[in-house]
Amino acid sequence: MKLIVNFIFLFIFLSPCFAQSKPVDGVVAIVNEDVITEGELRERIENIKKSLPPDAVLPPQAELREKVLNEQINAVLELQIAKKANIAVTDEQTENAIAMVAKNNNISAAELKQRIQETGIPYDQYFQEIHDQLVIHKLQEQELLPLIRISNQEIQDYLKHAPEKTKPAEDYHVIDYLISIPEVLTPEQETQFQMQANQISLLLKANKSIADISSVEKTDLGWRHLNELPTLFQPVILKMHLNQVSIVRAPNGFHILQLVEWKGMPQKLMQEMHLKKIYLKEDALNDAQRIKNRLVQIRAQIASGGDFSVIASQISQDPESRIEGGDLGWLKPGSYEPDIEAAIRNLKPGEVSQPVKVQQGWVLVQVVGRRDLQNKQSIREAEAREAIFQRKITEKLQDWLKQARAQAYISIF
């Protein structure tokens, strides 16, 4: 599962964790044996500002500084925990992740490298940061995945209360009702304007006219592509459904947005894969190379007619799948690690991957079958499962980080 949404998205534009250098100056935080300097914090804040569009609304400087510092502390702490747990990422895995970044942004690896260099960021530093993000991702998988369980009843309950999606869309027809506010507000005024925005929202939802309300400025934005809408509106519009009304607080006032129409793109079919795996764990007697060599031999045995399920039930060290002959059932992309996804992407049904490095061991994965989720209900259930997973993993991550910080020595200056 994806624990960090787009955790390797084009990092040079979005990362709040990247620092081009490590200036030696005042210390702003101590995390066990590591320190975070004022220069690192300042530079990371500047990187965030540079990565955002000109019309982006940032929180006050003090709030932004606190948020970025806490993210830095979490990252440093997670890397320390991962090191103690012997969680490692190879250079090959890092290169594969960077290649995926390039692919997701429709550019070649060479073009990505050039863009990185054009920003003045040394490629080896970018490489190291992606490596660290992968380490953190693996740590979170190891610590949190065993805690996540999603029942069929949870999925059905979610579908009962979640309106059916009308996405993805190509163009949106949006009307913006603006309640302007002064630059400086008292808490009482803020509450009054919020109540007024809520009242306008209720009237619009009830299809009542607000033409006689002089304090509201109506602007029909017409048909616009998502990236042509104000940046502040985009994440809100993405979550809206036809005729839904949402309130956006902006520096110039309260925007009550109404999604009138949308023009949809053909929905891309989701594809599931039926997979089996054989997992062997590294230990004091079996190092990585020995395990890898053994799996290479097993793969050759299967290619010569050996039964994957029989072998999995005999030797696999994953207790849950072993009793099923290694059978993992039908899974959609994102339900397994990026390295596994890369290894099986081009496999045909019946074919077996090369050995893949995973948490504390190695796996062979067999693609049993592929199928498109053309059934509307199946697609909705898959989307519901992903939404529930993301909610649960976010909650677990927050709890886990809170506990990890409580057990660490952290001093903020």
Coordinates of C-alpha atoms in Angstrom, one line a residue:
M1 CA 0.0 0.0 0.0
K2 CA 1.0 3.6 -0.5
L3 CA 1.9 5.0 2.9
I4 CA 3.1 8.3 1.6
V5 CA 1.0 9.7 -1.2
N6 CA 3.3 10.5 -4.1
F7 CA 6.2 10.4 -1.7
I8 CA 8.6 10.6 -4.6
F9 CA 6.7 13.2 -6.6
L10 CA 9.1 15.6 -8.5
F11 CA 10.9 16.3 -5.3
I12 CA 12.8 19.4 -6.5
F13 CA 9.6 21.3 -6.6
L14 CA 7.7 20.1 -3.6
S15 CA 10.0 18.7 -0.9
P16 CA 9.9 20.4 2.5
C17 CA 12.9 18.3 3.6
F18 CA 15.6 19.1 1.1
A19 CA 18.6 21.3 1.9
Q20 CA 21.2 22.1 -0.6
S21 CA 23.9 22.5 2.0
K22 CA 24.5 22.0 5.7
P23 CA 25.5 25.4 7.0
V24 CA 27.2 25.4 10.4
D25 CA 25.3 27.9 12.5
G26 CA 22.9 28.1 15.4
V27 CA 21.1 24.9 16.4
V28 CA 17.3 25.0 16.4
A29 CA 16.7 21.4 17.5
I30 CA 18.4 18.3 18.8
V31 CA 17.0 14.9 18.0
N32 CA 18.9 12.3 20.0
E33 CA 22.4 12.4 18.6
D34 CA 21.6 14.6 15.6
V35 CA 21.0 18.4 15.2
I36 CA 19.0 20.6 12.9
T37 CA 20.6 24.0 12.3
E38 CA 19.0 27.4 11.7
G39 CA 20.5 27.5 8.2
E40 CA 18.9 24.1 7.3
L41 CA 15.5 25.2 8.6
R42 CA 15.7 28.6 6.8
E43 CA 16.7 27.0 3.5
R44 CA 14.0 24.4 3.6
I45 CA 11.4 27.1 4.2
E46 CA 12.7 29.0 1.2
N47 CA 12.5 25.8 -0.9
I48 CA 8.8 25.5 0.0
K49 CA 8.1 29.1 -1.0
K50 CA 10.0 28.7 -4.3
S51 CA 8.1 25.5 -5.1
L52 CA 4.6 27.1 -4.8
P53 CA 2.7 29.0 -7.4
P54 CA 2.7 32.9 -7.1
D55 CA -0.9 32.9 -5.9
A56 CA -0.4 30.3 -3.2
V57 CA -1.5 31.3 0.3
L58 CA 1.0 30.4 3.0
P59 CA 0.4 30.3 6.7
P60 CA 2.0 33.0 8.9
Q61 CA 5.8 32.8 9.0
A62 CA 5.8 31.5 12.6
E63 CA 3.3 28.8 11.9
L64 CA 5.2 27.8 8.7
R65 CA 8.5 27.6 10.6
E66 CA 7.0 25.4 13.3
K67 CA 5.4 23.1 10.8
V68 CA 8.6 22.6 8.7
L69 CA 10.7 22.1 11.8
N70 CA 8.4 19.4 13.1
E71 CA 8.5 17.7 9.7
Q72 CA 12.3 17.8 9.9
I73 CA 12.4 16.4 13.4
N74 CA 10.1 13.5 12.3
A75 CA 12.3 12.7 9.3
V76 CA 15.5 12.7 11.3
L77 CA 13.9 10.5 14.0
E78 CA 12.5 8.1 11.4
L79 CA 15.9 7.7 9.8
Q80 CA 17.4 7.0 13.2
I81 CA 14.8 4.3 13.9
A82 CA 15.3 2.8 10.4
K83 CA 19.0 2.6 10.9
K84 CA 18.6 0.7 14.2
A85 CA 16.2 -1.7 12.5
N86 CA 18.7 -2.3 9.7
I87 CA 16.3 -1.1 7.1
A88 CA 18.3 -0.5 3.9
V89 CA 17.7 0.7 0.4
T90 CA 20.1 -0.1 -2.4
D91 CA 21.3 2.3 -5.1
E92 CA 19.4 0.3 -7.6
Q93 CA 16.2 0.8 -5.7
T94 CA 16.8 4.5 -5.5
E95 CA 17.5 4.7 -9.2
N96 CA 14.3 2.8 -9.9
A97 CA 12.4 5.3 -7.7
I98 CA 13.9 8.3 -9.6
A99 CA 13.0 6.7 -12.9
M100 CA 9.4 6.4 -11.6
V101 CA 9.5 10.1 -10.7
A102 CA 10.5 10.9 -14.3
K103 CA 7.9 8.6 -15.8
N104 CA 5.1 10.0 -13.6
N105 CA 6.0 13.5 -14.9
N106 CA 6.2 12.4 -18.5
I107 CA 9.9 13.1 -18.9
S108 CA 13.0 10.9 -19.3
A109 CA 15.4 10.2 -16.5
A110 CA 18.0 12.4 -18.4
E111 CA 15.5 15.3 -18.6
L112 CA 14.8 14.9 -14.8
K113 CA 18.5 15.0 -14.0
Q114 CA 18.9 18.1 -16.2
R115 CA 16.0 19.9 -14.4
I116 CA 17.5 19.1 -11.1
Q117 CA 20.9 20.5 -12.1
E118 CA 19.2 23.6 -13.5
T119 CA 17.9 24.4 -10.0
G120 CA 21.4 24.3 -8.7
I121 CA 20.8 21.2 -6.6
P122 CA 23.6 18.7 -7.0
Y123 CA 22.3 15.4 -8.3
D124 CA 24.0 13.3 -5.6
Q125 CA 22.1 15.3 -2.9
Y126 CA 18.8 14.7 -4.7
F127 CA 19.7 11.0 -5.0
Q128 CA 20.4 10.9 -1.2
E129 CA 17.1 12.6 -0.4
I130 CA 15.1 10.1 -2.5
H131 CA 17.1 7.3 -0.8
D132 CA 16.1 8.7 2.6
Q133 CA 12.5 9.0 1.6
L134 CA 12.5 5.4 0.5
V135 CA 14.0 4.3 3.8
I136 CA 11.3 6.2 5.7
H137 CA 8.6 4.6 3.5
K138 CA 9.9 1.1 4.2
L139 CA 10.0 1.9 7.9
Q140 CA 6.4 3.0 7.9
E141 CA 5.4 -0.1 6.0
Q142 CA 7.2 -2.3 8.5
E143 CA 5.7 -0.6 11.5
L144 CA 2.2 0.3 10.3
L145 CA 1.0 -2.2 7.7
P146 CA 0.5 -5.1 10.2
L147 CA -1.8 -2.8 12.1
I148 CA -4.2 -2.1 9.3
R149 CA -7.2 -4.3 8.7
I150 CA -10.2 -3.4 6.5
S151 CA -13.3 -5.5 6.6
N152 CA -16.0 -5.9 3.9
Q153 CA -18.5 -4.3 6.4
E154 CA -16.3 -1.2 6.6
I155 CA -16.3 -0.9 2.8
Q156 CA -20.1 -1.3 2.6
D157 CA -20.6 1.3 5.4
Y158 CA -18.3 3.7 3.6
L159 CA -20.2 3.3 0.3
K160 CA -23.5 4.0 2.1
H161 CA -22.3 7.4 3.3
A162 CA -19.9 8.4 0.4
P163 CA -21.6 10.0 -2.6
E164 CA -20.6 8.4 -5.9
K165 CA -17.6 10.1 -7.6
T166 CA -18.1 11.9 -10.8
K167 CA -14.4 12.2 -11.5
P168 CA -12.0 12.3 -13.2
A169 CA -13.1 15.5 -15.0
E170 CA -11.3 17.4 -17.7
D171 CA -13.1 20.8 -17.3
Y172 CA -15.2 22.4 -14.6
H173 CA -17.9 25.0 -14.6
V174 CA -17.7 26.8 -11.3
I175 CA -19.5 29.8 -9.8
D176 CA -17.7 31.7 -7.1
Y177 CA -19.7 33.7 -4.5
L178 CA -17.3 36.0 -2.6
I179 CA -17.9 37.6 0.7
S180 CA -15.1 40.2 1.0
I181 CA -13.4 40.9 4.3
P182 CA -11.1 43.6 5.7
E183 CA -7.4 42.9 6.0
V184 CA -7.5 42.8 9.8
L185 CA -10.3 40.9 11.6
T186 CA -11.2 40.5 15.2
P187 CA -12.2 37.0 16.3
E188 CA -15.8 38.2 16.6
Q189 CA -15.7 39.5 13.0
E190 CA -14.2 36.3 11.7
T191 CA -17.0 34.4 13.3
Q192 CA -19.7 36.7 11.8
F193 CA -18.3 36.4 8.3
Q194 CA -18.0 32.6 8.7
M195 CA -21.7 32.4 9.8
Q196 CA -22.7 34.5 6.8
A197 CA -20.7 32.2 4.5
N198 CA -22.5 29.2 6.0
Q199 CA -25.9 30.9 5.5
I200 CA -25.1 31.6 1.8
S201 CA -24.0 28.0 1.4
L202 CA -27.3 26.7 2.9
L203 CA -29.3 28.9 0.6
L204 CA -27.4 27.7 -2.5
K205 CA -27.8 24.1 -1.4
A206 CA -31.6 24.7 -1.1
N207 CA -31.6 26.3 -4.6
K208 CA -32.7 29.7 -3.1
S209 CA -31.9 33.0 -4.7
I210 CA -29.3 35.2 -3.1
A211 CA -29.5 38.0 -5.7
D212 CA -30.8 40.5 -3.1
I213 CA -27.8 40.0 -0.8
S214 CA -25.5 42.9 -1.7
S215 CA -22.5 41.7 0.3
V216 CA -22.0 38.8 -2.0
E217 CA -20.1 39.2 -5.3
K218 CA -21.0 36.5 -7.8
T219 CA -18.5 35.5 -10.5
D220 CA -19.2 32.8 -13.0
L221 CA -15.8 31.4 -13.8
G222 CA -17.2 29.5 -16.8
W223 CA -15.5 26.4 -18.1
R224 CA -11.9 26.0 -16.9
H225 CA -9.4 23.2 -16.8
L226 CA -8.4 22.3 -13.2
N227 CA -5.0 24.0 -13.5
E228 CA -6.6 27.2 -14.8
L229 CA -8.6 27.6 -11.5
P230 CA -7.0 29.5 -8.6
T231 CA -4.6 27.2 -6.8
L232 CA -6.5 27.6 -3.5
F233 CA -9.6 26.2 -5.2
Q234 CA -8.1 23.2 -6.9
P235 CA -8.0 20.6 -4.0
V236 CA -11.5 21.6 -3.0
I237 CA -12.9 21.3 -6.5
L238 CA -11.3 17.9 -6.9
K239 CA -13.3 16.6 -3.9
M240 CA -16.6 18.1 -5.0
H241 CA -19.6 16.5 -6.7
L242 CA -22.1 18.0 -9.1
N243 CA -24.1 20.8 -7.6
Q244 CA -22.1 20.6 -4.4
V245 CA -21.2 23.8 -2.5
S246 CA -18.0 24.3 -0.6
I247 CA -16.5 27.2 1.4
V248 CA -12.9 28.3 0.9
R249 CA -11.3 30.8 3.3
A250 CA -8.9 33.1 1.4
P251 CA -7.0 36.3 2.4
N252 CA -9.6 38.4 0.5
G253 CA -12.6 36.7 2.0
F254 CA -14.9 33.7 2.0
H255 CA -15.4 32.0 -1.4
I256 CA -18.5 29.9 -1.7
L257 CA -17.9 27.6 -4.6
Q258 CA -20.6 25.8 -6.6
L259 CA -19.7 23.1 -9.1
V260 CA -22.4 23.5 -11.8
E261 CA -21.1 21.1 -14.5
W262 CA -18.1 19.1 -15.5
K263 CA -16.8 17.5 -18.6
G264 CA -15.4 14.1 -17.9
M265 CA -12.5 12.3 -19.5
P266 CA -13.0 8.6 -20.2
Q267 CA -12.4 6.8 -16.9
K268 CA -9.2 4.8 -17.0
L269 CA -9.9 1.2 -16.1
M270 CA -8.4 0.0 -12.9
Q271 CA -6.5 -3.3 -13.2
E272 CA -6.1 -6.0 -10.6
M273 CA -3.5 -8.7 -10.5
H274 CA -3.8 -12.1 -8.9
L275 CA -0.5 -12.8 -7.2
K276 CA 1.4 -15.4 -5.3
K277 CA 4.6 -15.0 -3.4
I278 CA 7.4 -16.9 -1.8
Y279 CA 9.1 -15.0 1.0
L280 CA 12.4 -15.8 2.6
K281 CA 13.7 -13.8 5.6
E282 CA 17.3 -12.7 6.1
D283 CA 18.8 -13.8 9.4
A284 CA 22.2 -14.6 11.0
L285 CA 22.6 -17.8 9.0
N286 CA 21.2 -16.6 5.7
D287 CA 22.5 -13.3 4.4
A288 CA 21.0 -11.3 1.5
Q289 CA 23.2 -13.0 -1.2
R290 CA 22.5 -16.5 0.0
I291 CA 18.7 -15.9 0.1
K292 CA 18.8 -14.3 -3.4
N293 CA 20.8 -17.2 -4.8
R294 CA 18.3 -19.7 -3.3
L295 CA 15.4 -17.8 -4.9
V296 CA 17.1 -17.8 -8.2
Q297 CA 17.4 -21.6 -8.0
I298 CA 13.7 -21.9 -7.0
R299 CA 12.7 -19.7 -9.9
A300 CA 14.6 -22.0 -12.3
Q301 CA 12.8 -24.9 -10.7
I302 CA 9.4 -23.4 -11.3
A303 CA 10.4 -22.5 -14.9
S304 CA 11.2 -26.2 -15.4
G305 CA 7.7 -27.3 -14.2
G306 CA 7.8 -26.9 -10.5
D307 CA 4.5 -25.9 -8.8
F308 CA 4.7 -22.4 -7.3
S309 CA 2.0 -23.1 -4.7
V310 CA 3.5 -26.4 -3.5
I311 CA 6.9 -24.8 -3.1
A312 CA 5.5 -21.7 -1.3
S313 CA 3.6 -23.9 1.1
Q314 CA 6.8 -25.8 1.9
I315 CA 9.4 -23.0 2.3
S316 CA 7.8 -19.5 2.3
Q317 CA 8.3 -17.7 5.6
D318 CA 5.2 -15.6 5.4
P319 CA 2.8 -17.5 7.7
E320 CA -0.4 -15.8 6.3
S321 CA 0.2 -16.6 2.6
R322 CA 2.1 -19.8 3.2
I323 CA -1.1 -21.7 4.2
E324 CA -2.7 -20.6 1.0
G325 CA 0.2 -21.8 -1.2
G326 CA 1.6 -18.2 -1.3
D327 CA -1.7 -16.9 -2.8
L328 CA -2.3 -13.2 -2.1
G329 CA -5.6 -13.0 -4.0
W330 CA -6.5 -10.2 -6.4
L331 CA -4.7 -6.9 -5.7
K332 CA -4.7 -3.6 -7.4
P333 CA -1.7 -1.4 -8.1
G334 CA -0.6 0.4 -5.0
S335 CA -1.3 -2.6 -2.8
Y336 CA 2.3 -3.7 -2.8
E337 CA 5.8 -2.2 -2.7
P338 CA 7.1 -0.1 -5.6
D339 CA 9.9 -2.5 -6.2
I340 CA 7.5 -5.4 -6.5
E341 CA 5.3 -3.4 -8.8
A342 CA 8.3 -2.6 -11.0
A343 CA 9.4 -6.3 -11.1
I344 CA 6.0 -7.6 -12.2
R345 CA 4.8 -4.8 -14.4
N346 CA 5.5 -6.5 -17.7
L347 CA 5.0 -10.1 -16.6
K348 CA 2.4 -12.3 -18.3
P349 CA 0.1 -14.7 -16.3
G350 CA 2.1 -17.6 -15.1
E351 CA 5.5 -15.8 -15.2
V352 CA 7.6 -15.3 -12.1
S353 CA 9.6 -12.3 -11.1
Q354 CA 13.3 -12.1 -10.4
P355 CA 14.1 -12.0 -6.6
V356 CA 12.9 -8.7 -5.1
K357 CA 14.3 -7.1 -2.0
V358 CA 11.6 -6.3 0.6
Q359 CA 11.5 -5.7 4.3
Q360 CA 14.0 -8.0 6.1
G361 CA 14.1 -10.4 3.2
W362 CA 13.4 -11.3 -0.5
V363 CA 10.4 -12.5 -2.5
L364 CA 9.5 -14.3 -5.7
V365 CA 6.2 -13.1 -7.1
Q366 CA 4.1 -15.0 -9.6
V367 CA 1.4 -13.2 -11.7
V368 CA -1.5 -15.7 -11.8
G369 CA -3.8 -13.4 -13.8
R370 CA -4.8 -9.8 -14.7
R371 CA -8.3 -8.3 -15.0
D372 CA -9.8 -4.9 -15.6
L373 CA -12.3 -3.6 -13.0
Q374 CA -15.0 -2.7 -15.5
N375 CA -17.8 -3.4 -13.0
K376 CA -18.9 0.0 -11.6
Q377 CA -19.5 -1.5 -8.1
S378 CA -16.1 -3.2 -8.1
I379 CA -14.4 0.1 -8.9
R380 CA -16.3 1.9 -6.1
E381 CA -15.3 -0.8 -3.7
A382 CA -11.7 -0.5 -4.7
E383 CA -11.8 3.2 -4.3
A384 CA -13.5 2.8 -0.9
R385 CA -10.8 0.4 0.3
E386 CA -8.1 2.8 -0.7
A387 CA -9.9 5.8 1.0
I388 CA -10.3 3.8 4.2
F389 CA -6.7 2.6 4.1
Q390 CA -5.4 6.2 3.7
R391 CA -7.5 7.4 6.6
K392 CA -6.4 4.5 8.9
I393 CA -2.7 4.8 7.9
T394 CA -2.7 8.5 8.5
E395 CA -4.2 8.0 12.0
K396 CA -1.7 5.2 12.8
L397 CA 1.2 7.2 11.5
Q398 CA 0.3 10.2 13.7
D399 CA 0.0 7.9 16.8
W400 CA 3.2 6.1 16.0
L401 CA 5.2 9.4 15.5
K402 CA 3.8 10.7 18.7
Q403 CA 5.0 7.6 20.6
A404 CA 8.4 7.7 18.8
R405 CA 8.9 11.3 19.8
A406 CA 7.9 10.6 23.4
Q407 CA 10.6 8.0 23.6
A408 CA 13.3 10.2 22.0
Y409 CA 15.4 13.1 23.3
I410 CA 14.1 16.1 21.5
S411 CA 15.0 19.7 22.4
I412 CA 13.8 22.7 20.4
F413 CA 15.4 26.1 20.9

